Short mmCIF file of C-alpha atoms and ligand atoms in Angstrom, two decimals:
data_model
loop_
_atom_site.label_atom_id
_atom_site.label_comp_id
_atom_site.label_asym_id
_atom_site.label_seq_id
_atom_site.Cartn_x
_atom_site.Cartn_y
_atom_site.Cartn_z
CA MET A 1 184.68 65.07 121.31
CA ASP A 2 188.20 63.92 121.94
CA SER A 3 187.46 63.13 125.50
CA VAL A 4 185.75 60.07 124.23
CA GLY A 5 188.06 57.25 123.77
CA VAL A 6 186.11 55.70 121.02
CA ALA A 7 186.49 58.75 118.82
CA ALA A 8 189.79 57.31 117.78
CA ALA A 9 187.98 54.63 115.93
CA ALA A 10 186.95 57.00 113.16
CA PRO A 11 184.89 55.55 110.36
CA ASP A 12 186.68 53.95 107.49
CA ALA A 13 186.09 54.92 103.95
CA GLY A 14 184.15 52.60 101.75
CA PRO A 15 180.91 50.81 102.41
CA GLY A 16 179.89 52.45 105.55
CA PRO A 17 177.21 53.84 107.67
CA ALA A 18 174.07 55.41 106.37
CA TRP A 19 175.03 58.89 107.34
CA GLN A 20 177.85 58.87 104.86
CA SER A 21 175.54 58.76 101.93
CA LYS A 22 174.03 62.08 102.96
CA CYS A 23 177.26 63.66 103.98
CA PRO A 24 178.53 66.12 101.39
CA TRP A 25 182.05 64.77 101.52
CA GLY A 26 181.20 61.20 102.26
CA ALA A 27 181.88 58.32 99.95
CA PRO A 28 179.34 57.67 97.22
CA SER A 29 176.32 56.06 98.57
CA THR A 30 176.17 52.41 99.21
CA THR A 31 173.18 50.43 100.21
CA SER A 32 174.73 49.00 103.30
CA ILE A 33 173.20 50.52 106.38
CA SER A 34 174.68 50.03 109.72
CA CYS A 35 175.52 52.10 112.68
CA SER A 36 178.17 51.64 115.24
CA LEU A 37 179.17 53.45 118.30
CA ALA A 38 182.05 54.84 116.36
CA ASP A 39 179.70 56.44 113.87
CA VAL A 40 177.83 57.93 116.69
CA MET A 41 180.81 59.80 117.87
CA SER A 42 182.08 61.11 114.60
CA GLU A 43 182.41 64.75 113.69
CA GLN A 44 180.59 64.23 110.45
CA LEU A 45 177.62 62.85 112.20
CA ALA A 46 177.56 65.83 114.47
CA LYS A 47 177.47 68.08 111.42
CA GLU A 48 174.83 66.04 109.78
CA LEU A 49 172.76 66.19 112.88
CA GLN A 50 173.07 69.92 112.86
CA LEU A 51 171.88 70.01 109.28
CA GLU A 52 168.97 67.81 110.05
CA GLU A 53 168.04 69.91 112.96
CA GLU A 54 167.99 72.97 110.78
CA ASN A 55 165.87 71.21 108.22
CA ALA A 56 163.53 70.05 110.87
CA ALA A 57 163.06 73.58 112.07
CA PHE A 58 160.48 74.32 109.39
CA PRO A 59 158.89 71.06 108.44
CA GLU A 60 155.58 72.71 107.68
CA VAL A 61 157.09 75.05 105.17
CA VAL A 62 158.33 72.11 103.25
CA ALA A 63 155.03 70.38 103.58
CA ALA A 64 153.17 73.41 102.33
CA ALA A 65 155.45 73.82 99.37
CA GLU A 66 155.73 70.22 98.35
CA GLY A 67 152.65 68.68 99.82
CA PRO A 68 149.94 67.33 97.60
CA PHE A 69 147.50 69.97 98.65
CA ILE A 70 147.44 72.08 95.56
CA THR A 71 150.24 71.10 93.32
CA GLY A 72 149.41 67.44 92.96
CA GLU A 73 148.16 66.40 89.57
CA ASN A 74 146.16 63.41 90.45
CA ILE A 75 143.88 64.80 93.12
CA ASP A 76 140.22 64.18 92.77
CA THR A 77 138.85 67.66 92.39
CA SER A 78 135.44 66.45 91.44
CA SER A 79 134.50 66.32 95.06
CA ASP A 80 133.58 69.68 96.53
CA LEU A 81 134.13 68.28 99.94
CA MET A 82 137.65 67.20 99.13
CA LEU A 83 138.38 70.54 97.60
CA ALA A 84 137.15 72.39 100.62
CA GLN A 85 139.12 70.17 102.94
CA MET A 86 142.24 70.61 100.91
CA LEU A 87 141.81 74.35 100.88
CA GLN A 88 141.28 74.35 104.58
CA MET A 89 144.40 72.33 105.20
CA GLU A 90 146.38 74.47 102.87
CA PHE A 91 145.21 77.56 104.70
CA ASP A 92 146.05 76.04 108.03
CA ARG A 93 149.45 74.85 106.99
CA GLU A 94 150.42 78.17 105.56
CA TYR A 95 149.25 79.83 108.70
CA ASP A 96 151.26 77.44 110.84
CA ALA A 97 154.36 77.82 108.74
CA GLN A 98 154.20 81.54 109.25
CA LEU A 99 153.66 80.99 112.94
CA ARG A 100 156.76 78.84 113.13
CA ARG A 101 158.82 81.43 111.35
CA GLU A 102 157.70 84.04 113.81
CA GLU A 103 158.28 81.74 116.73
CA LYS A 104 161.79 81.07 115.49
CA LYS A 105 162.45 84.75 114.93
CA ILE A 106 161.33 85.70 118.39
CA ASN A 107 163.11 82.90 120.15
CA GLY A 108 166.36 83.01 118.21
CA ASP A 109 169.01 81.13 120.11
CA SER A 110 167.59 82.01 123.45
CA LYS A 111 167.39 79.26 125.99
CA VAL A 112 164.13 80.61 127.19
CA SER A 113 161.62 80.44 124.42
CA ILE A 114 157.99 81.11 123.93
CA SER A 115 155.73 78.78 122.07
CA PHE A 116 152.87 79.59 119.73
CA GLU A 117 151.69 76.06 119.88
CA ASN A 118 148.23 76.96 121.07
CA TYR A 119 147.65 79.14 118.07
CA ARG A 120 148.49 76.52 115.54
CA LYS A 121 145.79 75.33 113.19
CA VAL A 122 147.24 71.98 112.29
CA HIS A 123 148.12 70.32 115.49
CA PRO A 124 151.26 68.23 115.35
CA TYR A 125 149.31 65.34 116.81
CA ASP A 126 146.37 65.85 114.61
CA SER A 127 148.03 65.08 111.35
CA ASP A 128 146.37 62.74 108.96
CA SER A 129 149.54 60.84 108.43
CA SER A 130 149.61 57.49 110.03
CA GLU A 131 153.06 58.36 111.28
CA ASP A 132 151.68 60.25 114.21
CA GLU A 133 149.39 57.48 115.26
CA VAL A 134 152.36 55.36 116.13
CA ASP A 135 154.62 56.05 119.00
CA TRP A 136 156.90 58.82 117.90
CA GLN A 137 159.88 56.99 119.31
CA ASP A 138 159.50 54.27 116.78
CA THR A 139 158.74 56.25 113.71
CA ARG A 140 160.55 59.52 113.65
CA HIS A 141 163.94 59.56 112.18
CA ASP A 142 166.45 58.60 114.73
CA PRO A 143 170.00 58.94 113.49
CA TYR A 144 171.09 56.49 116.11
CA ARG A 145 168.77 53.77 115.17
CA ALA A 146 169.86 51.47 112.44
CA ASP A 147 167.26 50.32 109.99
CA LYS A 148 168.24 46.77 110.58
CA PRO A 149 169.36 45.46 113.92
CA THR A 150 172.81 46.74 114.75
CA THR A 151 175.37 44.13 115.22
CA THR A 152 176.29 45.09 118.69
CA PRO A 153 179.26 43.07 119.66
CA ARG A 154 178.25 40.23 121.86
CA ARG A 155 180.87 41.20 124.27
CA GLY A 156 179.08 44.50 124.87
CA PHE A 157 182.06 46.77 124.34
CA ILE A 158 184.27 48.10 121.61
CA GLY A 159 187.77 49.44 121.51
CA LYS A 160 190.89 48.12 123.02
CA GLY A 161 192.76 48.49 126.24
CA LYS A 162 192.22 51.82 127.89
CA ASP A 163 189.96 52.90 124.99
CA ILE A 164 187.37 50.28 125.71
CA THR A 165 183.86 51.69 125.69
CA THR A 166 180.86 49.72 126.81
CA LYS A 167 177.27 50.39 125.86
CA HIS A 168 176.82 51.65 129.36
CA ASP A 169 179.40 54.32 128.90
CA GLU A 170 178.08 57.39 130.58
CA VAL A 171 179.40 59.86 128.06
CA VAL A 172 178.21 57.94 125.03
CA CYS A 173 174.81 57.35 126.48
CA GLY A 174 174.59 60.92 127.67
CA ARG A 175 175.26 62.29 124.24
CA LYS A 176 172.96 59.80 122.69
CA ASN A 177 170.24 60.82 125.08
CA THR A 178 170.80 64.48 124.38
CA ALA A 179 170.55 63.96 120.66
CA ARG A 180 167.43 61.92 121.14
CA MET A 181 165.68 64.86 122.64
CA GLU A 182 165.28 65.94 119.09
CA ASN A 183 162.66 63.27 118.83
CA PHE A 184 160.46 64.99 121.29
CA ALA A 185 157.58 66.89 119.83
CA PRO A 186 158.71 70.20 118.33
CA GLU A 187 156.87 72.13 121.01
CA PHE A 188 158.79 70.42 123.73
CA GLN A 189 161.27 73.01 124.85
CA VAL A 190 164.67 71.47 125.32
CA GLY A 191 166.65 74.67 125.17
CA ASP A 192 170.03 74.50 123.47
CA GLY A 193 170.74 71.07 124.79
CA ILE A 194 170.84 69.45 121.41
CA GLY A 195 173.38 71.88 120.06
CA MET A 196 175.66 71.52 123.05
CA ASP A 197 177.89 68.72 124.16
CA LEU A 198 175.42 67.91 126.85
CA LYS A 199 175.39 64.50 128.45
CA LEU A 200 172.02 63.57 129.77
CA SER A 201 171.90 60.73 132.21
CA ASN A 202 169.51 57.92 131.40
CA GLN A 203 167.47 58.87 134.38
CA VAL A 204 167.03 62.46 133.30
CA PHE A 205 166.39 61.44 129.72
CA ASN A 206 163.74 58.97 130.73
CA ALA A 207 162.04 61.51 132.92
CA LEU A 208 162.05 63.98 130.08
CA LYS A 209 160.79 61.40 127.66
CA GLN A 210 157.99 60.51 129.99
CA HIS A 211 157.09 64.14 130.38
CA ALA A 212 157.21 64.81 126.66
CA TYR A 213 155.02 61.84 126.04
CA SER A 214 152.38 62.77 128.59
CA GLU A 215 152.45 66.36 127.35
CA GLU A 216 151.80 65.04 123.92
CA ARG A 217 148.81 63.09 125.07
CA ARG A 218 147.49 65.92 127.16
CA SER A 219 147.84 68.27 124.25
CA ALA A 220 146.11 65.84 121.95
CA ARG A 221 143.28 65.50 124.42
CA LEU A 222 142.93 69.22 124.79
CA HIS A 223 142.85 69.62 121.08
CA GLU A 224 140.24 66.96 120.76
CA LYS A 225 138.10 68.72 123.30
CA LYS A 226 138.49 71.97 121.48
CA GLU A 227 137.51 70.32 118.25
CA HIS A 228 134.37 68.87 119.67
CA SER A 229 133.21 71.81 121.67
CA THR A 230 132.95 74.48 119.03
CA ALA A 231 131.90 75.19 115.51
CA GLU A 232 134.12 72.44 114.24
CA LYS A 233 131.91 69.60 115.25
CA ALA A 234 128.57 70.82 114.04
CA VAL A 235 129.47 71.86 110.55
CA ASP A 236 130.85 70.21 107.48
CA PRO A 237 134.20 71.21 106.00
CA LYS A 238 132.62 73.47 103.40
CA THR A 239 130.82 75.45 106.06
CA ARG A 240 133.93 75.49 108.18
CA LEU A 241 135.76 77.05 105.31
CA LEU A 242 133.07 79.73 104.98
CA LEU A 243 133.27 80.49 108.69
CA TYR A 244 137.02 80.43 108.57
CA LYS A 245 137.03 82.99 105.79
CA MET A 246 134.74 85.26 107.77
CA VAL A 247 137.18 85.21 110.66
CA ASN A 248 140.17 85.41 108.38
CA SER A 249 138.82 88.49 106.65
CA GLY A 250 138.43 90.18 110.01
CA MET A 251 134.68 90.51 109.62
CA LEU A 252 134.27 88.30 112.66
CA GLU A 253 136.66 88.49 115.56
CA THR A 254 136.10 85.02 116.96
CA ILE A 255 133.45 82.37 116.82
CA THR A 256 132.97 81.44 120.43
CA GLY A 257 130.62 78.51 120.32
CA CYS A 258 127.30 76.98 119.53
CA ILE A 259 124.09 78.49 120.91
CA SER A 260 121.63 76.10 119.43
CA THR A 261 121.53 72.94 117.39
CA GLY A 262 118.21 72.42 115.75
CA LYS A 263 116.94 70.07 113.11
CA GLU A 264 117.36 72.58 110.35
CA SER A 265 120.02 74.90 111.60
CA VAL A 266 122.93 75.39 113.93
CA VAL A 267 123.40 78.80 115.51
CA PHE A 268 126.77 80.08 116.71
CA HIS A 269 127.79 83.10 118.68
CA ALA A 270 130.60 85.28 117.40
CA TYR A 271 132.24 88.53 118.28
CA GLY A 272 132.04 90.97 115.43
CA GLY A 273 135.15 92.33 113.79
CA LYS A 274 135.67 95.05 111.27
CA SER A 275 133.85 95.54 108.03
CA ALA A 276 135.78 95.87 104.82
CA THR A 277 133.55 98.74 103.80
CA GLU A 278 133.30 101.81 105.96
CA ASP A 279 129.57 102.33 105.63
CA LYS A 280 128.75 99.02 107.24
CA VAL A 281 129.14 98.44 110.94
CA ILE A 282 129.46 94.91 112.25
CA PRO A 283 127.57 94.46 115.51
CA PRO A 284 129.81 93.75 118.51
CA GLU A 285 128.15 90.38 118.91
CA CYS A 286 126.75 88.27 116.10
CA ALA A 287 124.66 85.16 115.69
CA ILE A 288 125.61 82.87 112.81
CA LYS A 289 122.80 80.72 111.57
CA VAL A 290 124.06 77.82 109.53
CA PHE A 291 121.31 76.13 107.59
CA LYS A 292 122.01 72.45 107.59
CA THR A 293 123.02 71.08 104.29
CA THR A 294 121.76 67.67 105.15
CA LEU A 295 118.60 67.71 103.21
CA ASN A 296 116.18 65.35 104.82
CA GLU A 297 114.86 67.74 107.41
CA PHE A 298 113.94 70.27 104.78
CA LYS A 299 111.77 67.96 102.76
CA ASN A 300 108.66 68.57 104.82
CA ARG A 301 109.17 72.28 104.59
CA ASP A 302 108.92 72.44 100.84
CA LYS A 303 105.44 73.81 101.09
CA TYR A 304 106.71 77.00 102.67
CA ILE A 305 108.88 77.86 99.78
CA LYS A 306 107.73 76.21 96.60
CA ASP A 307 104.40 77.94 96.75
CA ASP A 308 105.80 81.28 97.73
CA TYR A 309 105.61 83.05 94.43
CA ARG A 310 108.74 85.02 95.20
CA PHE A 311 110.66 81.79 95.05
CA LYS A 312 108.39 79.53 93.07
CA ASP A 313 109.96 79.94 89.65
CA ARG A 314 113.42 79.36 90.94
CA PHE A 315 112.48 76.48 93.13
CA SER A 316 111.79 73.98 90.40
CA LYS A 317 115.10 74.63 88.71
CA LEU A 318 117.28 74.21 91.74
CA ASN A 319 119.23 71.36 93.18
CA PRO A 320 118.76 70.58 96.86
CA ARG A 321 121.91 72.38 97.94
CA LYS A 322 120.70 75.56 96.33
CA ILE A 323 117.31 75.16 97.95
CA ILE A 324 118.96 75.20 101.35
CA ARG A 325 120.59 78.46 100.35
CA MET A 326 117.19 79.81 99.51
CA TRP A 327 116.08 79.24 103.07
CA ALA A 328 118.92 81.39 104.26
CA GLU A 329 118.13 83.95 101.60
CA LYS A 330 114.50 83.93 102.57
CA GLU A 331 115.32 84.54 106.20
CA MET A 332 117.54 87.43 105.15
CA HIS A 333 114.83 89.06 103.01
CA ASN A 334 112.22 88.62 105.69
CA LEU A 335 114.46 90.04 108.41
CA THR A 336 115.23 93.02 106.23
CA ARG A 337 111.54 93.70 105.71
CA MET A 338 110.93 93.48 109.42
CA GLN A 339 113.88 95.71 110.18
CA ASN A 340 112.51 98.32 107.79
CA ALA A 341 109.17 98.22 109.56
CA GLY A 342 110.88 98.74 112.91
CA ILE A 343 110.00 95.34 114.32
CA PRO A 344 112.57 94.26 116.93
CA CYS A 345 114.48 91.45 115.22
CA PRO A 346 118.07 90.51 114.41
CA GLN A 347 119.74 92.79 111.93
CA VAL A 348 121.23 91.08 108.89
CA VAL A 349 125.00 91.39 108.67
CA ILE A 350 125.83 89.16 105.75
CA LEU A 351 124.60 86.16 103.83
CA LYS A 352 127.08 83.69 102.38
CA LYS A 353 125.54 80.69 100.75
CA HIS A 354 123.72 78.81 103.53
CA VAL A 355 125.28 80.86 106.31
CA LEU A 356 123.46 83.91 107.62
CA VAL A 357 125.21 86.30 109.98
CA MET A 358 123.01 88.63 112.00
CA SER A 359 123.18 90.70 115.13
CA PHE A 360 123.09 88.79 118.37
CA ILE A 361 120.07 89.24 120.62
CA GLY A 362 121.56 88.94 124.07
CA GLN A 363 124.74 90.01 125.76
CA ASP A 364 128.18 88.67 126.59
CA GLN A 365 127.61 85.46 124.71
CA VAL A 366 124.39 84.78 126.59
CA PRO A 367 121.45 84.67 124.21
CA ALA A 368 118.26 86.38 125.31
CA PRO A 369 115.84 83.85 126.80
CA LYS A 370 112.93 82.58 124.78
CA LEU A 371 109.57 83.78 125.97
CA LYS A 372 108.80 80.24 127.05
CA ASP A 373 111.81 80.22 129.40
CA VAL A 374 111.44 83.57 131.05
CA THR A 375 109.25 84.40 134.00
CA LEU A 376 107.72 87.79 133.49
CA SER A 377 105.87 89.92 135.95
CA ASN A 378 102.16 90.36 135.23
CA GLU A 379 102.87 93.82 133.99
CA ASP A 380 105.64 92.70 131.62
CA MET A 381 103.50 89.81 130.42
CA LYS A 382 100.72 92.20 129.47
CA LYS A 383 103.20 94.56 127.85
CA ALA A 384 104.67 91.66 125.88
CA TYR A 385 101.23 90.64 124.71
CA TYR A 386 100.34 94.03 123.27
CA GLN A 387 103.73 94.25 121.70
CA VAL A 388 103.30 90.88 120.02
CA LEU A 389 99.87 91.84 118.79
CA ASN A 390 101.25 95.00 117.26
CA MET A 391 104.19 93.18 115.72
CA MET A 392 101.87 90.64 114.12
CA GLN A 393 99.86 93.44 112.59
CA GLN A 394 102.95 95.26 111.37
CA LEU A 395 104.30 92.03 109.97
CA TYR A 396 101.10 91.44 108.06
CA ARG A 397 100.41 94.95 106.86
CA GLU A 398 103.80 96.59 106.49
CA CYS A 399 105.97 93.61 105.70
CA ASN A 400 103.28 91.64 103.91
CA LEU A 401 104.38 88.59 105.88
CA VAL A 402 103.00 85.86 108.08
CA HIS A 403 105.60 84.50 110.48
CA ALA A 404 104.34 80.93 110.09
CA ASP A 405 106.28 79.59 113.08
CA LEU A 406 105.33 82.10 115.71
CA SER A 407 105.30 80.83 119.25
CA GLU A 408 107.01 81.39 122.59
CA TYR A 409 109.92 79.40 121.12
CA ASN A 410 110.73 82.00 118.50
CA MET A 411 110.24 85.11 120.58
CA LEU A 412 113.10 86.34 122.71
CA TRP A 413 112.82 88.63 125.71
CA HIS A 414 115.57 91.21 125.62
CA ASP A 415 115.90 94.80 126.79
CA GLY A 416 112.39 94.74 128.18
CA LYS A 417 110.75 93.80 124.92
CA VAL A 418 109.94 90.92 122.62
CA TRP A 419 112.16 90.18 119.62
CA LEU A 420 111.01 88.04 116.74
CA ILE A 421 113.43 85.50 115.27
CA ASP A 422 113.44 82.48 112.99
CA VAL A 423 111.67 83.81 109.92
CA SER A 424 113.10 81.60 107.19
CA GLN A 425 109.71 79.97 106.75
CA SER A 426 107.71 83.20 106.84
CA VAL A 427 105.48 83.67 103.81
CA GLU A 428 103.35 86.32 102.24
CA PRO A 429 99.69 86.19 103.26
CA THR A 430 98.63 85.19 99.74
CA HIS A 431 100.68 82.01 99.96
CA PRO A 432 98.21 79.15 99.29
CA HIS A 433 98.41 78.26 102.97
CA GLY A 434 99.31 81.69 104.28
CA LEU A 435 96.09 82.24 106.21
CA GLU A 436 96.25 78.79 107.76
CA PHE A 437 99.75 79.56 108.94
CA LEU A 438 98.50 82.83 110.36
CA PHE A 439 95.72 81.08 112.18
CA ARG A 440 98.18 78.64 113.71
CA ASP A 441 100.39 81.56 114.80
CA CYS A 442 97.36 83.22 116.36
CA ARG A 443 96.47 80.06 118.24
CA ASN A 444 99.99 79.75 119.69
CA VAL A 445 100.13 83.39 120.72
CA SER A 446 96.64 83.48 122.13
CA GLN A 447 97.13 80.31 124.17
CA PHE A 448 100.49 81.39 125.49
CA PHE A 449 99.28 84.74 126.79
CA GLN A 450 95.97 83.45 128.06
CA LYS A 451 97.78 80.75 130.03
CA GLY A 452 100.24 83.40 131.10
CA GLY A 453 97.42 85.26 132.82
CA VAL A 454 96.82 88.11 130.41
CA ALA A 455 93.10 88.63 130.80
CA GLU A 456 92.99 91.01 127.85
CA ALA A 457 94.43 88.46 125.43
CA LEU A 458 92.14 87.90 122.44
CA ASN A 459 91.22 84.37 121.57
CA GLU A 460 92.72 82.90 118.42
CA ARG A 461 89.83 83.88 116.11
CA GLU A 462 89.66 87.43 117.38
CA LEU A 463 93.41 87.69 117.07
CA PHE A 464 93.29 86.39 113.50
CA ASN A 465 90.78 89.03 112.50
CA ALA A 466 92.68 91.71 114.36
CA VAL A 467 95.87 90.89 112.52
CA SER A 468 94.52 90.23 109.06
CA GLY A 469 91.75 92.81 109.02
CA LEU A 470 89.50 90.09 107.69
CA ASN A 471 86.13 89.69 109.27
CA ILE A 472 85.52 86.01 109.62
CA THR A 473 82.43 85.66 111.71
CA ALA A 474 82.35 81.95 112.46
CA ASP A 475 82.12 81.42 116.17
CA ASN A 476 83.74 78.04 116.35
CA GLU A 477 87.10 76.81 115.24
CA VAL A 478 85.93 74.32 112.62
CA ASP A 479 83.80 76.81 110.73
CA PHE A 480 86.45 79.44 111.12
CA GLN A 481 89.04 77.23 109.52
CA ALA A 482 86.65 76.29 106.74
CA GLU A 483 86.22 79.97 105.92
CA ILE A 484 89.97 80.48 105.93
CA GLU A 485 90.40 77.65 103.47
CA ALA A 486 87.61 79.02 101.31
CA LEU A 487 89.43 82.34 101.13
CA GLU A 488 92.64 80.61 100.18
CA LYS A 489 90.83 78.70 97.46
CA MET A 490 89.32 81.89 96.11
CA ASN A 491 92.79 83.29 95.83
CA GLU A 492 94.04 80.18 94.05
CA ASP A 493 91.17 80.34 91.58
CA HIS A 494 92.03 83.93 90.94
CA VAL A 495 95.57 82.82 90.12
CA GLN A 496 94.23 80.19 87.76
CA ASN A 497 92.01 82.65 85.97
CA HIS A 498 94.16 85.74 85.94
CA GLY A 499 97.65 84.31 86.15
CA LYS A 500 98.48 86.31 89.21
CA LYS A 501 97.67 86.43 92.82
CA LEU A 502 95.59 88.97 94.61
CA SER A 503 97.94 91.40 96.20
CA THR A 504 95.93 91.29 99.40
CA PHE A 505 92.81 89.67 100.62
CA SER A 506 89.77 91.87 100.41
CA SER A 507 88.94 93.16 103.83
CA ASP A 508 86.65 95.57 105.50
CA GLY A 509 89.38 98.14 105.65
CA ASP A 510 92.53 98.29 107.67
CA PRO A 511 92.85 95.99 110.63
CA PRO A 512 92.15 97.75 113.88
CA ILE A 513 95.23 98.64 115.85
CA TYR A 514 95.05 97.34 119.36
CA ASP A 515 97.00 99.09 121.99
CA GLU A 516 97.16 99.32 125.72
P1 LIG B 601 115.66 77.00 114.39
O1 LIG B 601 115.09 76.91 113.02
O2 LIG B 601 116.72 75.99 114.66
O3 LIG B 601 114.59 77.07 115.47
P2 LIG B 601 116.25 79.71 115.19
O4 LIG B 601 116.44 80.85 114.25
O5 LIG B 601 114.99 79.70 115.98
O6 LIG B 601 116.46 78.38 114.37
O7 LIG B 601 117.49 79.69 116.18
C1 LIG B 601 117.61 78.71 117.16
C2 LIG B 601 117.96 79.32 118.49
O8 LIG B 601 119.16 80.05 118.39
C3 LIG B 601 116.92 80.32 118.97
O9 LIG B 601 115.94 79.69 119.70
C4 LIG B 601 117.73 81.26 119.81
O10 LIG B 601 117.89 80.74 121.11
C5 LIG B 601 119.07 81.24 119.13
N1 LIG B 601 119.20 82.38 118.22
C6 LIG B 601 118.92 82.43 116.90
N2 LIG B 601 119.17 83.63 116.38
C7 LIG B 601 119.63 84.38 117.39
C8 LIG B 601 120.07 85.74 117.50
N3 LIG B 601 120.09 86.55 116.45
N4 LIG B 601 120.48 86.17 118.70
C9 LIG B 601 120.46 85.36 119.78
N5 LIG B 601 120.06 84.09 119.73
C10 LIG B 601 119.65 83.59 118.57
MN1 LIG B 602 113.37 78.47 116.21
#
């Protein structure tokens, strides 16, 4: 430092610069804050800088320990949302702190360093604090910037005679510039420059600053993109926390992205991880169906669940959030029944609240096409038809279920066969509208395959009888539907009189099995 002439003008004791108040051997603090070129060059300041640099090395650790995220007394914990968000942030910060420690450990003092920036959860430019919304140059602590305008001598220089130093002094500016690099974002690799007596020219500093700044923006943009392209956007913080925990526990390897955004659910693709219990195997690829917790869309679906006697008693006692969970639960139960009957369908992995994880039908992140989107050969089309017919019969007889939303939209073509999905609304045939739902399913299936050129395809009424084993003889749709409703009413009356439903509708024996 002695090469600098101005160093001779060491700071006086007494009311002095701000740095003195923090300096362990400095004079007791005074309120006066000023900063002169002399201060800039002092040994103490250099030490203080060092200290600050060390402190700055783990800002997140401090934030995690002292931040308001769990320790604060006056947080509003009445809000579930808040709580979930706080937990999430706490998780993320802890994770990042650990990441920084590891980064530091690996890099040590090396001039060449690796950055874990991309793995960080809380992005440095994504902080909630308003600080980061303002240009970092203006807000971050700059030891060289006085809090009130410095009284730079009008004459533009200090010192006397041969010790005169102007504000343009190369060495002073160079050091100043070097120290200022500290203000760059923490990820901006500046090597050991800050710790050395390095004199950066204004030109180099400005170029670096420019680069750091554009990097910052680029990074922020990238992060934004990431945020809006994956799970993050489509789900609320509570759901995000659930998903996060699934990944964190290792059950899921990664959640890669969204496959479908419907009115009632959002479906994501994920790579399976490892199960905590040995007996359970997580499929290599999973589909995560998140039932939307915005309630409006579910209102018109009440009829599927409140009259399903399996759920009826519980339904009336539940709040809307719990009802959404019942949809997920219902889908799980129905899938399990289908799985047991050997019907090709997703296999349930786990149910957590309104989030259902199942095996993925498809490969390498590409979901199997819906029947409506795939062009099948005549032969495959015919094969698909008979398979669907059989599945409908199995569903009805072995699973005691009616799909209730069966169409080419909820059938996937994979591995040369049809897979049934989307069974959250499926009901038992004795549901007050169960047979109507079945008839609608039959109409969709019949029309699809007839239009698809399958000459053998039964019409909707024949299909209905074939599936249900009932023998409704009406030869037109109106009468047919009237008979269906009459049957449903009979069942309801039976409930009124006997307090329980018929286990099945009376039929003329088992439904005939149609096969190729
Ligand atoms: P929605 O009620 O929104 O129709 P679905 O269960 O039908 O919900 O899922 C929506 C879409 O997500 C499906 O059409 C299908 O493309 C995809 N999907 C759902 N489950 C799976 C799965 N297990 N494997 C592959 N794709 C799936
Ligand atoms: Mn669907």
